[in-house]
Amino acid sequence: MKKIVVLTGAGMSAESGLKTFRESDGLWEEYNIEEVCTPEALRKKPALVLEFYNKRREQLLQASPNQGHLDLVKLEKNYDVQIITQNVDNLHEQAGSTKVLHLHGELMKARSTGDESLIYDLDKDNYTIKIGDRCEKGYQLRPHIVFFGEAVPMIEKAADICSTADILVIIGTSMNVYPAAGLLGFAPAGIPIYFIDPHPNISEKDDLDLHIIADKAGSGVAKMIDELI
Ligand code: NAD
């Protein structure tokens, strides 16, 4: 089976009701991004950061996968599909995708601030993290999210996966957030690259076999599948 590597960004989940950064004019769901998504913020204003992510989880619990997520699952009949997502939601998993790597962490998990190997699942009955919630070693819990300025532990694994792709698909990302945006550079030269985004931010270079589908994920993934199968 040929291997399709799919890189997804915030636009993948936009039609599920989760806002992208671009739509937010520097404010993300009424919060200043720098004030809530950095290690400094967690140190200085932990209650604000925890509240922000508690609200993101509450919102995710109301959301469902959109047609784009569902169509990516259909591709698994004909291809070995590996998804690498910048999204912290779990909508790919909810849709039924079997291989999903989260580059920027997972909203529905909590992690110890003192031992990063201690990671706990959250669920609909227990989705908040509060000051005073502790791991088994007694350290405060934090969201299992890669904040701006923190290392991206999964990036090497993601680069390895990209280097083995037969086809690369990029959906709903402004290609502005590094190191995720750099993953394109690890794809083998000359492979087909599909880019699905209503405002595709990629330049047509002569050496790229680029197929741009200037459409939303909800309808664009189906168009790509029509071309591939
Ligand atoms: P971004 O906000 O910078 O870019 C979003 C892209 O999605 C834009 O290019 C836009 O044109 C496109 N888009 C908008 N609606 C779309 C649709 N219906 N279908 C397809 N594409 C659509 O987001 P980014 O590049 O992913 O980077 C921002 C960071 O934001 C990431 O690190 C990510 O972790 C985080 N983020 C995650 C979520 C989530 O988990 N759902 C939501 C917002 C932001």
PDB file of C-alpha atoms and ligand atoms in Angstrom:
ATOM      1  CA  MET A   1       0.000   0.000   0.000  1.00  0.00           C
ATOM      2  CA  LYS A   2       1.221   3.495  -0.787  1.00  0.00           C
ATOM      3  CA  LYS A   3       1.792   5.761   2.184  1.00  0.00           C
ATOM      4  CA  ILE A   4      -0.074   9.063   2.438  1.00  0.00           C
ATOM      5  CA  VAL A   5       1.172  11.470   5.085  1.00  0.00           C
ATOM      6  CA  VAL A   6      -1.394  14.121   6.018  1.00  0.00           C
ATOM      7  CA  LEU A   7      -0.317  17.282   7.859  1.00  0.00           C
ATOM      8  CA  THR A   8      -3.286  19.044   9.408  1.00  0.00           C
ATOM      9  CA  GLY A   9      -3.643  22.444  11.076  1.00  0.00           C
ATOM     10  CA  ALA A  10      -6.343  24.473  12.758  1.00  0.00           C
ATOM     11  CA  GLY A  11      -8.347  24.851   9.498  1.00  0.00           C
ATOM     12  CA  MET A  12      -9.063  21.097   9.585  1.00  0.00           C
ATOM     13  CA  SER A  13     -11.304  21.622  12.615  1.00  0.00           C
ATOM     14  CA  ALA A  14     -12.766  25.038  11.655  1.00  0.00           C
ATOM     15  CA  GLU A  15     -15.967  23.503  10.275  1.00  0.00           C
ATOM     16  CA  SER A  16     -16.372  21.618  13.542  1.00  0.00           C
ATOM     17  CA  GLY A  17     -16.707  25.015  15.234  1.00  0.00           C
ATOM     18  CA  LEU A  18     -13.158  25.344  16.643  1.00  0.00           C
ATOM     19  CA  LYS A  19     -11.623  28.683  15.632  1.00  0.00           C
ATOM     20  CA  THR A  20      -8.257  28.989  13.856  1.00  0.00           C
ATOM     21  CA  PHE A  21      -5.636  31.580  14.897  1.00  0.00           C
ATOM     22  CA  ARG A  22      -6.057  33.575  11.687  1.00  0.00           C
ATOM     23  CA  GLU A  23      -9.741  34.097  12.286  1.00  0.00           C
ATOM     24  CA  SER A  24      -8.938  35.498  15.692  1.00  0.00           C
ATOM     25  CA  ASP A  25      -6.898  38.696  14.996  1.00  0.00           C
ATOM     26  CA  GLY A  26      -4.367  37.953  17.743  1.00  0.00           C
ATOM     27  CA  LEU A  27      -7.100  37.094  20.193  1.00  0.00           C
ATOM     28  CA  TRP A  28      -8.005  33.466  20.412  1.00  0.00           C
ATOM     29  CA  GLU A  29     -11.466  32.928  21.825  1.00  0.00           C
ATOM     30  CA  GLU A  30     -11.231  36.299  23.670  1.00  0.00           C
ATOM     31  CA  TYR A  31      -7.798  35.592  25.144  1.00  0.00           C
ATOM     32  CA  ASN A  32      -4.466  37.111  24.169  1.00  0.00           C
ATOM     33  CA  ILE A  33      -2.511  34.113  22.848  1.00  0.00           C
ATOM     34  CA  GLU A  34       0.798  35.225  24.455  1.00  0.00           C
ATOM     35  CA  GLU A  35      -0.911  35.446  27.837  1.00  0.00           C
ATOM     36  CA  VAL A  36      -2.183  31.881  27.846  1.00  0.00           C
ATOM     37  CA  CYS A  37       0.008  29.660  25.637  1.00  0.00           C
ATOM     38  CA  THR A  38       3.501  30.204  27.030  1.00  0.00           C
ATOM     39  CA  PRO A  39       5.555  28.696  29.886  1.00  0.00           C
ATOM     40  CA  GLU A  40       5.851  32.211  31.410  1.00  0.00           C
ATOM     41  CA  ALA A  41       2.066  32.490  31.515  1.00  0.00           C
ATOM     42  CA  LEU A  42       1.800  29.137  33.284  1.00  0.00           C
ATOM     43  CA  ARG A  43       4.317  30.347  35.891  1.00  0.00           C
ATOM     44  CA  LYS A  44       2.871  33.820  36.418  1.00  0.00           C
ATOM     45  CA  LYS A  45      -0.856  33.320  35.842  1.00  0.00           C
ATOM     46  CA  PRO A  46      -1.516  29.601  36.272  1.00  0.00           C
ATOM     47  CA  ALA A  47      -5.213  30.020  37.068  1.00  0.00           C
ATOM     48  CA  LEU A  48      -5.773  31.966  33.825  1.00  0.00           C
ATOM     49  CA  VAL A  49      -3.943  29.365  31.734  1.00  0.00           C
ATOM     50  CA  LEU A  50      -5.805  26.461  33.343  1.00  0.00           C
ATOM     51  CA  GLU A  51      -9.130  28.251  32.868  1.00  0.00           C
ATOM     52  CA  PHE A  52      -8.381  28.914  29.187  1.00  0.00           C
ATOM     53  CA  TYR A  53      -7.704  25.233  28.525  1.00  0.00           C
ATOM     54  CA  ASN A  54     -10.667  24.128  30.658  1.00  0.00           C
ATOM     55  CA  LYS A  55     -12.833  26.249  28.331  1.00  0.00           C
ATOM     56  CA  ARG A  56     -11.165  24.766  25.239  1.00  0.00           C
ATOM     57  CA  ARG A  57     -12.024  21.274  26.537  1.00  0.00           C
ATOM     58  CA  GLU A  58     -15.595  22.284  27.271  1.00  0.00           C
ATOM     59  CA  GLN A  59     -15.851  23.551  23.682  1.00  0.00           C
ATOM     60  CA  LEU A  60     -14.264  20.391  22.253  1.00  0.00           C
ATOM     61  CA  LEU A  61     -16.757  18.233  24.136  1.00  0.00           C
ATOM     62  CA  GLN A  62     -19.548  20.003  22.182  1.00  0.00           C
ATOM     63  CA  ALA A  63     -17.779  19.510  18.806  1.00  0.00           C
ATOM     64  CA  SER A  64     -17.899  16.615  16.340  1.00  0.00           C
ATOM     65  CA  PRO A  65     -15.677  15.585  13.444  1.00  0.00           C
ATOM     66  CA  ASN A  66     -16.610  17.268  10.151  1.00  0.00           C
ATOM     67  CA  GLN A  67     -16.884  15.704   6.692  1.00  0.00           C
ATOM     68  CA  GLY A  68     -13.164  16.334   6.089  1.00  0.00           C
ATOM     69  CA  HIS A  69     -12.167  14.260   9.129  1.00  0.00           C
ATOM     70  CA  LEU A  70     -14.582  11.522   8.049  1.00  0.00           C
ATOM     71  CA  ASP A  71     -13.327  11.482   4.448  1.00  0.00           C
ATOM     72  CA  LEU A  72      -9.722  11.026   5.626  1.00  0.00           C
ATOM     73  CA  VAL A  73     -10.841   7.812   7.361  1.00  0.00           C
ATOM     74  CA  LYS A  74     -12.217   6.499   4.023  1.00  0.00           C
ATOM     75  CA  LEU A  75      -8.735   6.873   2.490  1.00  0.00           C
ATOM     76  CA  GLU A  76      -7.480   4.101   4.811  1.00  0.00           C
ATOM     77  CA  LYS A  77      -9.201   1.503   2.573  1.00  0.00           C
ATOM     78  CA  ASN A  78      -6.752   2.231  -0.231  1.00  0.00           C
ATOM     79  CA  TYR A  79      -3.719   3.775   1.449  1.00  0.00           C
ATOM     80  CA  ASP A  80      -1.544   3.552   4.536  1.00  0.00           C
ATOM     81  CA  VAL A  81      -2.611   6.906   6.015  1.00  0.00           C
ATOM     82  CA  GLN A  82      -0.497   8.586   8.695  1.00  0.00           C
ATOM     83  CA  ILE A  83      -1.856  11.851  10.093  1.00  0.00           C
ATOM     84  CA  ILE A  84       0.472  14.379  11.714  1.00  0.00           C
ATOM     85  CA  THR A  85      -1.636  17.094  13.301  1.00  0.00           C
ATOM     86  CA  GLN A  86      -0.822  20.460  14.848  1.00  0.00           C
ATOM     87  CA  ASN A  87      -4.270  20.349  16.409  1.00  0.00           C
ATOM     88  CA  VAL A  88      -4.712  19.586  20.051  1.00  0.00           C
ATOM     89  CA  ASP A  89      -8.309  18.402  19.620  1.00  0.00           C
ATOM     90  CA  ASN A  90      -9.087  14.691  19.167  1.00  0.00           C
ATOM     91  CA  LEU A  91     -11.435  14.974  16.186  1.00  0.00           C
ATOM     92  CA  HIS A  92      -9.286  12.773  13.900  1.00  0.00           C
ATOM     93  CA  GLU A  93      -9.474   9.995  16.510  1.00  0.00           C
ATOM     94  CA  GLN A  94     -13.207  10.561  17.045  1.00  0.00           C
ATOM     95  CA  ALA A  95     -13.721  10.234  13.276  1.00  0.00           C
ATOM     96  CA  GLY A  96     -11.879   6.890  13.314  1.00  0.00           C
ATOM     97  CA  SER A  97      -8.409   7.627  11.902  1.00  0.00           C
ATOM     98  CA  THR A  98      -6.070   4.958  13.223  1.00  0.00           C
ATOM     99  CA  LYS A  99      -2.620   6.587  12.991  1.00  0.00           C
ATOM    100  CA  VAL A 100      -2.531  10.096  14.445  1.00  0.00           C
ATOM    101  CA  LEU A 101       0.572  11.861  15.758  1.00  0.00           C
ATOM    102  CA  HIS A 102      -0.028  15.048  17.770  1.00  0.00           C
ATOM    103  CA  LEU A 103       2.799  17.548  17.336  1.00  0.00           C
ATOM    104  CA  HIS A 104       1.511  20.156  19.779  1.00  0.00           C
ATOM    105  CA  GLY A 105       0.032  17.939  22.462  1.00  0.00           C
ATOM    106  CA  GLU A 106      -3.468  16.791  23.347  1.00  0.00           C
ATOM    107  CA  LEU A 107      -6.239  18.805  24.953  1.00  0.00           C
ATOM    108  CA  MET A 108      -7.845  15.782  26.618  1.00  0.00           C
ATOM    109  CA  LYS A 109      -4.693  14.924  28.588  1.00  0.00           C
ATOM    110  CA  ALA A 110      -3.079  16.396  31.706  1.00  0.00           C
ATOM    111  CA  ARG A 111       0.610  16.171  32.557  1.00  0.00           C
ATOM    112  CA  SER A 112       2.665  16.501  35.724  1.00  0.00           C
ATOM    113  CA  THR A 113       4.717  19.730  35.985  1.00  0.00           C
ATOM    114  CA  GLY A 114       7.421  17.798  37.842  1.00  0.00           C
ATOM    115  CA  ASP A 115       7.673  14.573  35.831  1.00  0.00           C
ATOM    116  CA  GLU A 116       6.716  14.863  32.176  1.00  0.00           C
ATOM    117  CA  SER A 117       6.357  11.100  31.811  1.00  0.00           C
ATOM    118  CA  LEU A 118       3.247  11.245  34.019  1.00  0.00           C
ATOM    119  CA  ILE A 119       0.347  11.871  31.623  1.00  0.00           C
ATOM    120  CA  TYR A 120      -3.312  11.352  32.508  1.00  0.00           C
ATOM    121  CA  ASP A 121      -6.426  11.019  30.342  1.00  0.00           C
ATOM    122  CA  LEU A 122      -9.240  13.504  30.912  1.00  0.00           C
ATOM    123  CA  ASP A 123     -12.820  12.768  29.887  1.00  0.00           C
ATOM    124  CA  LYS A 124     -16.252  14.350  29.682  1.00  0.00           C
ATOM    125  CA  ASP A 125     -16.949  13.722  33.361  1.00  0.00           C
ATOM    126  CA  ASN A 126     -13.549  14.947  34.488  1.00  0.00           C
ATOM    127  CA  TYR A 127     -12.202  17.506  32.033  1.00  0.00           C
ATOM    128  CA  THR A 128     -10.951  20.407  34.153  1.00  0.00           C
ATOM    129  CA  ILE A 129      -7.522  20.966  35.695  1.00  0.00           C
ATOM    130  CA  LYS A 130      -7.540  23.212  38.760  1.00  0.00           C
ATOM    131  CA  ILE A 131      -4.890  24.693  41.009  1.00  0.00           C
ATOM    132  CA  GLY A 132      -4.202  21.982  43.578  1.00  0.00           C
ATOM    133  CA  ASP A 133      -4.834  19.046  41.199  1.00  0.00           C
ATOM    134  CA  ARG A 134      -1.726  16.930  41.566  1.00  0.00           C
ATOM    135  CA  CYS A 135       0.035  13.928  40.020  1.00  0.00           C
ATOM    136  CA  GLU A 136       0.843  10.853  42.111  1.00  0.00           C
ATOM    137  CA  LYS A 137       4.229  12.399  43.005  1.00  0.00           C
ATOM    138  CA  GLY A 138       2.570  15.539  44.350  1.00  0.00           C
ATOM    139  CA  TYR A 139       3.323  17.962  41.500  1.00  0.00           C
ATOM    140  CA  GLN A 140       0.683  20.330  40.078  1.00  0.00           C
ATOM    141  CA  LEU A 141      -0.951  19.126  36.849  1.00  0.00           C
ATOM    142  CA  ARG A 142      -0.844  21.225  33.643  1.00  0.00           C
ATOM    143  CA  PRO A 143      -2.356  20.825  30.167  1.00  0.00           C
ATOM    144  CA  HIS A 144      -0.490  18.300  27.978  1.00  0.00           C
ATOM    145  CA  ILE A 145       0.114  21.023  25.397  1.00  0.00           C
ATOM    146  CA  VAL A 146       3.286  22.286  23.719  1.00  0.00           C
ATOM    147  CA  PHE A 147       3.298  26.008  24.531  1.00  0.00           C
ATOM    148  CA  PHE A 148       4.948  28.620  22.320  1.00  0.00           C
ATOM    149  CA  GLY A 149       8.647  28.570  23.134  1.00  0.00           C
ATOM    150  CA  GLU A 150       8.655  24.934  24.329  1.00  0.00           C
ATOM    151  CA  ALA A 151      10.407  22.086  22.520  1.00  0.00           C
ATOM    152  CA  VAL A 152       8.313  19.930  20.181  1.00  0.00           C
ATOM    153  CA  PRO A 153       9.255  16.395  21.283  1.00  0.00           C
ATOM    154  CA  MET A 154       7.455  14.651  18.413  1.00  0.00           C
ATOM    155  CA  ILE A 155       9.121  16.627  15.621  1.00  0.00           C
ATOM    156  CA  GLU A 156      11.830  14.043  14.857  1.00  0.00           C
ATOM    157  CA  LYS A 157       9.298  11.226  14.635  1.00  0.00           C
ATOM    158  CA  ALA A 158       7.160  13.433  12.376  1.00  0.00           C
ATOM    159  CA  ALA A 159      10.147  14.215  10.132  1.00  0.00           C
ATOM    160  CA  ASP A 160      10.915  10.453   9.836  1.00  0.00           C
ATOM    161  CA  ILE A 161       7.305   9.761   8.857  1.00  0.00           C
ATOM    162  CA  CYS A 162       7.365  12.549   6.229  1.00  0.00           C
ATOM    163  CA  SER A 163      10.572  11.163   4.738  1.00  0.00           C
ATOM    164  CA  THR A 164       8.792   7.871   3.947  1.00  0.00           C
ATOM    165  CA  ALA A 165       5.730   9.426   2.273  1.00  0.00           C
ATOM    166  CA  ASP A 166       4.638   8.489  -1.262  1.00  0.00           C
ATOM    167  CA  ILE A 167       2.105  11.333  -1.237  1.00  0.00           C
ATOM    168  CA  LEU A 168       1.961  14.361   1.077  1.00  0.00           C
ATOM    169  CA  VAL A 169      -1.294  16.132   1.921  1.00  0.00           C
ATOM    170  CA  ILE A 170      -1.424  19.461   3.782  1.00  0.00           C
ATOM    171  CA  ILE A 171      -4.788  20.639   5.118  1.00  0.00           C
ATOM    172  CA  GLY A 172      -5.826  23.867   6.848  1.00  0.00           C
ATOM    173  CA  THR A 173      -2.540  25.283   8.022  1.00  0.00           C
ATOM    174  CA  SER A 174      -1.066  28.723   7.391  1.00  0.00           C
ATOM    175  CA  MET A 175       2.396  27.079   7.351  1.00  0.00           C
ATOM    176  CA  ASN A 176       3.546  29.837   9.728  1.00  0.00           C
ATOM    177  CA  VAL A 177       4.184  27.879  12.917  1.00  0.00           C
ATOM    178  CA  TYR A 178       7.610  26.239  13.093  1.00  0.00           C
ATOM    179  CA  PRO A 179       8.966  23.595  13.349  1.00  0.00           C
ATOM    180  CA  ALA A 180       5.751  22.051  11.949  1.00  0.00           C
ATOM    181  CA  ALA A 181       5.934  24.152   8.771  1.00  0.00           C
ATOM    182  CA  GLY A 182       9.433  22.803   8.093  1.00  0.00           C
ATOM    183  CA  LEU A 183       8.146  19.228   7.754  1.00  0.00           C
ATOM    184  CA  LEU A 184       7.464  19.836   4.054  1.00  0.00           C
ATOM    185  CA  GLY A 185      11.239  19.881   3.574  1.00  0.00           C
ATOM    186  CA  PHE A 186      11.529  16.245   4.741  1.00  0.00           C
ATOM    187  CA  ALA A 187       9.217  14.837   2.058  1.00  0.00           C
ATOM    188  CA  PRO A 188      11.056  12.925  -0.698  1.00  0.00           C
ATOM    189  CA  ALA A 189      11.738  15.104  -3.749  1.00  0.00           C
ATOM    190  CA  GLY A 190       9.179  14.927  -6.530  1.00  0.00           C
ATOM    191  CA  ILE A 191       6.288  13.266  -4.661  1.00  0.00           C
ATOM    192  CA  PRO A 192       2.784  14.669  -5.242  1.00  0.00           C
ATOM    193  CA  ILE A 193       1.810  17.294  -2.662  1.00  0.00           C
ATOM    194  CA  TYR A 194      -1.866  18.138  -2.196  1.00  0.00           C
ATOM    195  CA  PHE A 195      -2.641  21.411  -0.416  1.00  0.00           C
ATOM    196  CA  ILE A 196      -6.233  21.886   0.754  1.00  0.00           C
ATOM    197  CA  ASP A 197      -7.003  25.340   2.196  1.00  0.00           C
ATOM    198  CA  PRO A 198      -9.386  28.138   1.119  1.00  0.00           C
ATOM    199  CA  HIS A 199      -6.402  30.543   1.297  1.00  0.00           C
ATOM    200  CA  PRO A 200      -3.440  28.321   0.410  1.00  0.00           C
ATOM    201  CA  ASN A 201      -0.208  29.892   1.657  1.00  0.00           C
ATOM    202  CA  ILE A 202       2.298  28.050  -0.514  1.00  0.00           C
ATOM    203  CA  SER A 203       4.218  29.206  -3.567  1.00  0.00           C
ATOM    204  CA  GLU A 204       4.152  27.195  -6.773  1.00  0.00           C
ATOM    205  CA  LYS A 205       7.769  26.177  -7.203  1.00  0.00           C
ATOM    206  CA  ASP A 206       8.863  24.447 -10.401  1.00  0.00           C
ATOM    207  CA  ASP A 207      10.389  21.527  -8.522  1.00  0.00           C
ATOM    208  CA  LEU A 208       7.210  20.699  -6.568  1.00  0.00           C
ATOM    209  CA  ASP A 209       4.475  18.438  -7.914  1.00  0.00           C
ATOM    210  CA  LEU A 210       1.897  20.663  -6.250  1.00  0.00           C
ATOM    211  CA  HIS A 211      -1.873  20.128  -6.463  1.00  0.00           C
ATOM    212  CA  ILE A 212      -3.689  23.044  -4.840  1.00  0.00           C
ATOM    213  CA  ILE A 213      -7.315  22.541  -3.843  1.00  0.00           C
ATOM    214  CA  ALA A 214      -8.436  26.030  -2.754  1.00  0.00           C
ATOM    215  CA  ASP A 215     -11.365  24.815  -0.712  1.00  0.00           C
ATOM    216  CA  LYS A 216     -12.453  24.067   2.830  1.00  0.00           C
ATOM    217  CA  ALA A 217     -11.529  20.733   4.397  1.00  0.00           C
ATOM    218  CA  GLY A 218     -15.182  19.650   4.524  1.00  0.00           C
ATOM    219  CA  SER A 219     -15.444  19.555   0.727  1.00  0.00           C
ATOM    220  CA  GLY A 220     -11.766  19.658  -0.334  1.00  0.00           C
ATOM    221  CA  VAL A 221     -10.778  16.239   1.038  1.00  0.00           C
ATOM    222  CA  ALA A 222     -13.480  14.571  -1.085  1.00  0.00           C
ATOM    223  CA  LYS A 223     -12.165  16.378  -4.189  1.00  0.00           C
ATOM    224  CA  MET A 224      -8.681  15.065  -3.487  1.00  0.00           C
ATOM    225  CA  ILE A 225      -9.979  11.516  -3.007  1.00  0.00           C
ATOM    226  CA  ASP A 226     -11.714  11.757  -6.411  1.00  0.00           C
ATOM    227  CA  GLU A 227      -8.322  12.532  -7.948  1.00  0.00           C
ATOM    228  CA  LEU A 228      -6.482   9.797  -6.031  1.00  0.00           C
ATOM    229  CA  ILE A 229      -8.831   6.826  -6.290  1.00  0.00           C
TER     230      ILE A 229
HETATM  231  P1  NAD B   1      -3.608  29.012  11.570  1.00  0.00           P
HETATM  232  O1  NAD B   1      -4.744  29.586  12.334  1.00  0.00           O
HETATM  233  O2  NAD B   1      -2.334  29.772  11.510  1.00  0.00           O
HETATM  234  O3  NAD B   1      -4.073  28.771  10.046  1.00  0.00           O
HETATM  235  C1  NAD B   1      -5.288  28.157   9.770  1.00  0.00           C
HETATM  236  C2  NAD B   1      -5.392  27.868   8.275  1.00  0.00           C
HETATM  237  O4  NAD B   1      -6.644  27.200   8.096  1.00  0.00           O
HETATM  238  C3  NAD B   1      -5.398  29.099   7.377  1.00  0.00           C
HETATM  239  O5  NAD B   1      -4.483  28.886   6.315  1.00  0.00           O
HETATM  240  C4  NAD B   1      -6.835  29.170   6.855  1.00  0.00           C
HETATM  241  O6  NAD B   1      -6.915  29.644   5.526  1.00  0.00           O
HETATM  242  C5  NAD B   1      -7.235  27.697   6.923  1.00  0.00           C
HETATM  243  N1  NAD B   1      -8.678  27.424   7.021  1.00  0.00           N
HETATM  244  C6  NAD B   1      -9.666  28.165   7.578  1.00  0.00           C
HETATM  245  N2  NAD B   1     -10.837  27.548   7.475  1.00  0.00           N
HETATM  246  C7  NAD B   1     -10.597  26.363   6.840  1.00  0.00           C
HETATM  247  C8  NAD B   1     -11.415  25.259   6.454  1.00  0.00           C
HETATM  248  N3  NAD B   1     -12.719  25.245   6.702  1.00  0.00           N
HETATM  249  N4  NAD B   1     -10.831  24.219   5.824  1.00  0.00           N
HETATM  250  C9  NAD B   1      -9.485  24.213   5.575  1.00  0.00           C
HETATM  251  N5  NAD B   1      -8.671  25.224   5.915  1.00  0.00           N
HETATM  252  C10 NAD B   1      -9.220  26.283   6.539  1.00  0.00           C
HETATM  253  O7  NAD B   1      -3.417  27.558  12.134  1.00  0.00           O
HETATM  254  P2  NAD B   1      -2.179  26.541  12.109  1.00  0.00           P
HETATM  255  O8  NAD B   1      -1.395  26.719  10.856  1.00  0.00           O
HETATM  256  O9  NAD B   1      -2.717  25.209  12.420  1.00  0.00           O
HETATM  257  O10 NAD B   1      -1.229  26.988  13.305  1.00  0.00           O
HETATM  258  C11 NAD B   1      -1.665  27.531  14.457  1.00  0.00           C
HETATM  259  C12 NAD B   1      -1.452  26.757  15.741  1.00  0.00           C
HETATM  260  O11 NAD B   1      -2.719  26.800  16.355  1.00  0.00           O
HETATM  261  C13 NAD B   1      -1.131  25.314  15.727  1.00  0.00           C
HETATM  262  O12 NAD B   1      -0.002  25.184  16.500  1.00  0.00           O
HETATM  263  C14 NAD B   1      -2.268  24.592  16.465  1.00  0.00           C
HETATM  264  O13 NAD B   1      -1.747  23.781  17.471  1.00  0.00           O
HETATM  265  C15 NAD B   1      -3.039  25.678  17.121  1.00  0.00           C
HETATM  266  N6  NAD B   1      -4.510  25.595  17.074  1.00  0.00           N
HETATM  267  C16 NAD B   1      -5.135  24.388  17.228  1.00  0.00           C
HETATM  268  C17 NAD B   1      -6.526  24.306  17.140  1.00  0.00           C
HETATM  269  C18 NAD B   1      -7.181  22.959  17.325  1.00  0.00           C
HETATM  270  O14 NAD B   1      -6.604  22.078  17.944  1.00  0.00           O
HETATM  271  N7  NAD B   1      -8.376  22.734  16.771  1.00  0.00           N
HETATM  272  C19 NAD B   1      -7.282  25.442  16.891  1.00  0.00           C
HETATM  273  C20 NAD B   1      -6.611  26.667  16.753  1.00  0.00           C
HETATM  274  C21 NAD B   1      -5.217  26.734  16.844  1.00  0.00           C
END
